[in-house]
Amino acid sequence: MFDPRPIGIFDSGVGGLTVLDALVRRFPDEGFLYLGDTARVPYGTKSARTVERYSVQVAECLLRRGIKGLVVACNTASALGLGALRAHCPTPVLGVIGPGCRKAASIIATLPHPGRVGVIGTRSTVASGAYPDHLADLDPRIQVYSHPCPMFVPMVEEGWLDHPSVRLIVEESLAELRLKPMDALILGCTHYPLLAPVISEVMGPELTLVDSSSAVAEELSHYIGNVIAPAPPGGEAHHVAFLVTDVADRFKETATRFIAGMDEAIVEMVDL
Ligand code: DGL
């Protein structure tokens, strides 16, 4: 049985495009409907109650457009809103935190000693304790060091990826974490993979960085065919549509840093 409907994917803004990029490459036959809640970004500084409410409103908008599954491509929304989304959505819902933690756990499972994992994310994601909780469920012996990096999202949004001050800010933001003994570092925010080269330079090239976008693509492959019917083969390959809640031009401009060819995309503005 096939289902031609798109898979919904959302983020507070452009960051989730790192996840979309991985999904489009992995599933060339599937259609995707991406919503960036650009009117209300950032989610990473907001309370659980607000993020939960925003996430459900976004999901409702995507459901009205007829999606067959939902990928929550925002760490903050996954940390604070996943329970509400699962209760609300009749379709399967996949967040980024579970896949990222499973990937980190599989890396440290090969080590001869109990693993030590660092987690960086927005203030709200770190305060939620979602990553340490998930990791403890997978292996209670894992030592987790979490640290918020609130300066990283604005830097990436402004396109400061190799600006001279980036290295300085990354060094300062990670100064405390660098003192901890770590086997892997989870990039627990959609924007951080764009800073991975600098983060790796600062933390040392021997530290494994875990980017959840490839982990989400991996897990979605278990959903498609089991709980989500695949798109008919040879359908609208790579069909991706974009919705935003504010200023489409600005979205396109920033999004070109995340996905090549984004400046050609049609972006529709919606009210939630
Ligand atoms: N997308 C958010 C996340 O992954 C970062 C941006 C925001 O704070 O909304 O946590």
Coordinates of C-alpha atoms and ligand atoms in Angstrom, one line a residue:
M1 CA 0.0 0.0 0.0
F2 CA 1.3 3.5 -0.9
D3 CA 0.4 6.9 0.5
P4 CA 1.3 10.0 -1.7
R5 CA 0.7 12.5 1.1
P6 CA 3.8 14.4 2.3
I7 CA 5.6 14.0 5.6
G8 CA 5.3 17.2 7.7
I9 CA 8.4 18.6 9.3
F10 CA 8.7 21.7 11.5
D11 CA 11.1 23.9 13.4
S12 CA 10.9 27.2 15.1
G13 CA 12.6 28.7 12.0
V14 CA 15.3 27.7 9.6
G15 CA 17.3 25.3 11.8
G16 CA 15.2 22.3 10.9
L17 CA 16.4 22.5 7.4
T18 CA 19.5 20.6 8.5
V19 CA 17.2 17.7 9.2
L20 CA 15.1 18.3 6.1
D21 CA 18.2 18.1 4.0
A22 CA 19.1 14.7 5.4
L23 CA 15.6 13.4 4.9
V24 CA 15.3 14.6 1.3
R25 CA 18.6 12.9 0.4
R26 CA 17.6 9.7 2.2
F27 CA 14.0 9.5 0.8
P28 CA 14.0 10.8 -2.8
D29 CA 10.5 9.5 -3.5
E30 CA 8.8 11.1 -0.5
G31 CA 7.3 14.6 -0.5
F32 CA 7.9 16.9 2.5
L33 CA 6.0 19.9 3.8
Y34 CA 8.2 22.1 6.0
L35 CA 6.9 24.7 8.4
G36 CA 9.2 27.3 10.0
D37 CA 7.5 29.2 12.8
T38 CA 9.5 32.3 11.9
A39 CA 7.1 34.7 13.6
R40 CA 7.8 33.2 17.0
V41 CA 11.4 32.0 16.7
P42 CA 13.3 31.4 19.0
Y43 CA 11.6 28.6 21.0
G44 CA 14.9 28.0 22.9
T45 CA 14.3 30.9 25.4
K46 CA 10.6 30.1 26.1
S47 CA 8.7 28.2 28.8
A48 CA 7.6 24.6 28.4
R49 CA 3.9 25.8 28.3
T50 CA 4.5 28.2 25.4
V51 CA 6.6 25.8 23.4
E52 CA 4.0 23.1 23.8
R53 CA 1.2 25.4 22.7
Y54 CA 3.2 26.6 19.7
S55 CA 4.1 23.1 18.7
V56 CA 0.5 21.9 18.8
Q57 CA -0.6 24.9 16.7
V58 CA 2.0 24.2 14.1
A59 CA 1.1 20.5 14.0
E60 CA -2.6 21.4 13.5
C61 CA -1.7 23.6 10.5
L62 CA 0.3 20.7 8.9
L63 CA -2.4 18.2 9.7
R64 CA -5.0 20.4 8.0
R65 CA -2.8 20.3 4.9
G66 CA -2.9 16.5 4.9
I67 CA 0.4 15.0 6.2
K68 CA 0.9 11.3 6.9
G69 CA 3.6 11.7 9.6
L70 CA 5.3 14.4 11.5
V71 CA 9.0 15.0 12.2
V72 CA 9.7 17.5 14.9
A73 CA 13.0 18.9 13.6
C74 CA 13.5 21.2 16.6
N75 CA 15.3 20.1 19.7
T76 CA 13.5 22.5 22.0
A77 CA 10.0 21.4 20.6
S78 CA 11.1 17.8 20.9
A79 CA 12.3 18.3 24.5
L80 CA 9.2 20.2 25.7
G81 CA 6.4 19.4 23.3
L82 CA 6.7 15.8 22.1
G83 CA 4.2 14.4 24.7
A84 CA 1.5 17.0 23.8
L85 CA 2.2 16.4 20.1
R86 CA 1.9 12.6 20.3
A87 CA -1.4 13.0 22.3
H88 CA -2.7 15.4 19.7
C89 CA -1.7 14.0 16.4
P90 CA -3.4 11.0 14.8
T91 CA -0.3 10.5 12.7
P92 CA 3.1 9.1 13.9
V93 CA 5.3 11.7 15.4
L94 CA 9.1 11.5 15.5
G95 CA 11.3 13.9 17.5
V96 CA 15.1 14.5 17.3
I97 CA 16.1 13.7 20.8
G98 CA 15.5 10.0 20.9
P99 CA 17.4 9.3 17.6
G100 CA 20.3 11.6 18.7
C101 CA 20.6 9.8 22.1
R102 CA 20.4 6.3 20.5
K103 CA 23.2 7.3 18.1
A104 CA 25.3 8.6 21.0
A105 CA 24.6 5.5 23.0
S106 CA 25.6 3.2 20.1
I107 CA 28.9 5.1 19.8
I108 CA 29.8 4.7 23.5
A109 CA 28.6 1.1 23.7
T110 CA 31.8 0.2 21.9
L111 CA 34.0 1.7 24.6
P112 CA 35.7 -0.4 27.3
H113 CA 34.5 2.0 30.0
P114 CA 31.1 3.6 31.0
G115 CA 30.5 6.4 28.4
R116 CA 30.7 10.1 29.1
V117 CA 28.5 12.3 26.8
G118 CA 28.3 16.1 26.5
V119 CA 25.1 17.8 25.4
I120 CA 24.8 21.3 24.1
G121 CA 21.5 23.0 23.3
T122 CA 19.3 26.0 23.9
R123 CA 18.6 27.1 27.5
S124 CA 15.1 25.5 27.4
T125 CA 16.4 22.2 26.0
V126 CA 19.1 21.9 28.6
A127 CA 16.8 23.0 31.4
S128 CA 14.2 20.4 30.4
G129 CA 16.6 17.5 31.2
A130 CA 15.3 15.6 28.2
Y131 CA 18.7 14.5 26.9
P132 CA 20.0 13.2 30.3
D133 CA 16.6 11.5 30.9
H134 CA 16.7 9.7 27.5
L135 CA 20.3 8.7 27.9
A136 CA 19.7 7.3 31.4
D137 CA 16.9 5.2 30.0
L138 CA 19.2 3.8 27.4
D139 CA 22.1 3.2 29.8
P140 CA 22.0 4.5 33.5
R141 CA 25.8 4.3 33.7
I142 CA 26.3 7.1 31.1
Q143 CA 27.7 10.3 32.6
V144 CA 26.1 13.3 31.0
Y145 CA 27.4 16.9 31.0
S146 CA 24.8 19.4 29.7
H147 CA 25.5 23.0 28.8
P148 CA 23.5 25.7 27.1
C149 CA 25.1 27.7 24.3
P150 CA 22.6 30.6 23.8
M151 CA 24.9 32.6 21.5
F152 CA 25.1 29.9 18.8
V153 CA 21.6 30.3 17.3
P154 CA 21.9 34.1 16.7
M155 CA 25.4 33.6 15.2
V156 CA 24.2 31.0 12.7
E157 CA 21.0 33.0 11.9
E158 CA 23.3 36.0 10.9
G159 CA 25.5 33.7 8.8
W160 CA 28.5 34.0 11.2
L161 CA 30.0 30.6 10.5
D162 CA 33.6 31.6 9.9
H163 CA 33.6 35.1 11.1
P164 CA 36.7 35.9 13.2
S165 CA 34.7 36.3 16.4
V166 CA 33.0 32.9 16.0
R167 CA 36.0 30.9 17.3
L168 CA 36.2 33.3 20.3
I169 CA 32.5 32.9 21.2
V170 CA 32.6 29.1 20.7
E171 CA 35.7 28.9 22.9
E172 CA 34.1 31.0 25.6
S173 CA 30.8 29.1 25.5
L174 CA 32.5 25.7 25.7
A175 CA 35.2 26.7 28.2
E176 CA 33.5 24.8 31.2
L177 CA 32.6 21.8 29.1
R178 CA 36.1 21.4 27.7
L179 CA 37.3 20.6 31.2
K180 CA 35.1 17.4 31.4
P181 CA 36.3 14.1 30.1
M182 CA 34.0 13.2 27.2
D183 CA 33.6 10.5 24.6
A184 CA 30.9 12.1 22.5
L185 CA 29.2 15.5 22.2
I186 CA 25.6 15.7 21.1
L187 CA 24.8 18.8 19.0
G188 CA 21.4 19.2 20.7
C189 CA 20.1 22.1 18.5
T190 CA 19.3 22.2 14.8
H191 CA 21.6 25.2 14.2
Y192 CA 24.8 23.7 15.7
P193 CA 25.8 21.3 12.9
L194 CA 26.7 24.5 10.9
L195 CA 29.2 25.3 13.6
A196 CA 30.5 21.7 13.8
P197 CA 34.0 22.6 12.2
V198 CA 34.7 25.3 14.8
I199 CA 33.2 23.2 17.7
S200 CA 35.4 20.3 16.7
E201 CA 38.5 22.6 16.5
V202 CA 37.8 23.9 20.0
M203 CA 36.9 20.6 21.6
G204 CA 39.6 18.6 19.8
P205 CA 39.3 16.4 16.7
E206 CA 39.3 13.2 18.7
L207 CA 35.9 14.0 20.2
T208 CA 33.0 12.5 18.2
L209 CA 30.2 15.0 17.5
V210 CA 26.7 13.6 17.2
D211 CA 24.4 15.4 14.8
S212 CA 20.9 14.1 15.1
S213 CA 19.9 14.9 11.5
S214 CA 21.4 11.7 10.1
A215 CA 20.0 9.7 13.1
V216 CA 16.5 11.0 12.4
A217 CA 16.8 9.9 8.8
E218 CA 17.9 6.5 9.9
E219 CA 15.0 6.1 12.3
L220 CA 12.4 7.5 9.8
S221 CA 13.5 4.6 7.5
H222 CA 12.1 2.2 10.2
Y223 CA 8.8 4.2 10.3
I224 CA 8.3 4.2 6.5
G225 CA 6.9 0.9 5.4
N226 CA 6.0 0.0 9.0
V227 CA 3.9 2.8 10.5
I228 CA 3.9 5.2 7.6
A229 CA 3.0 3.9 4.1
P230 CA 5.7 4.9 1.5
A231 CA 5.0 7.2 -1.4
P232 CA 4.3 5.5 -4.7
P233 CA 7.7 4.9 -6.5
G234 CA 8.4 7.4 -9.2
G235 CA 6.0 10.0 -7.8
E236 CA 6.8 13.6 -7.2
A237 CA 10.5 13.0 -6.4
H238 CA 12.1 15.5 -4.1
H239 CA 8.9 17.5 -3.9
V240 CA 9.3 19.9 -0.9
A241 CA 7.0 22.8 0.0
F242 CA 7.7 25.5 2.5
L243 CA 5.4 27.4 4.9
V244 CA 6.5 30.2 7.2
T245 CA 4.6 32.3 9.7
D246 CA 6.5 35.5 8.9
V247 CA 8.6 37.3 6.2
A248 CA 9.2 34.7 3.5
D249 CA 12.2 36.6 1.9
R250 CA 14.2 36.6 5.1
F251 CA 13.5 32.9 5.5
K252 CA 14.9 32.2 2.0
E253 CA 17.9 34.3 2.5
T254 CA 18.9 32.6 5.8
A255 CA 17.8 29.2 4.5
T256 CA 20.3 29.2 1.7
R257 CA 23.0 28.7 4.3
F258 CA 21.2 25.4 5.3
I259 CA 20.1 24.0 1.9
A260 CA 21.6 24.6 -1.5
G261 CA 19.1 25.8 -4.1
M262 CA 16.8 27.2 -1.4
D263 CA 16.6 30.6 -3.2
E264 CA 14.6 28.9 -5.9
A265 CA 12.0 27.5 -3.5
I266 CA 8.4 28.7 -3.2
V267 CA 7.7 29.8 0.3
E268 CA 4.1 30.4 1.4
M269 CA 3.1 32.5 4.4
V270 CA 0.5 31.1 6.8
D271 CA -1.3 32.2 10.0
L272 CA -1.6 29.6 12.7
Ligands
DGL1 N1 15.4 25.0 16.5 C1 15.8 25.2 17.8 C2 16.3 24.0 18.5 O1 16.7 23.0 17.8 C3 16.8 26.4 17.9 C4 16.2 27.7 17.6 C5 15.3 28.2 18.7 O2 15.7 28.5 19.8 O3 14.1 28.2 18.3 O4 16.4 23.9 19.7

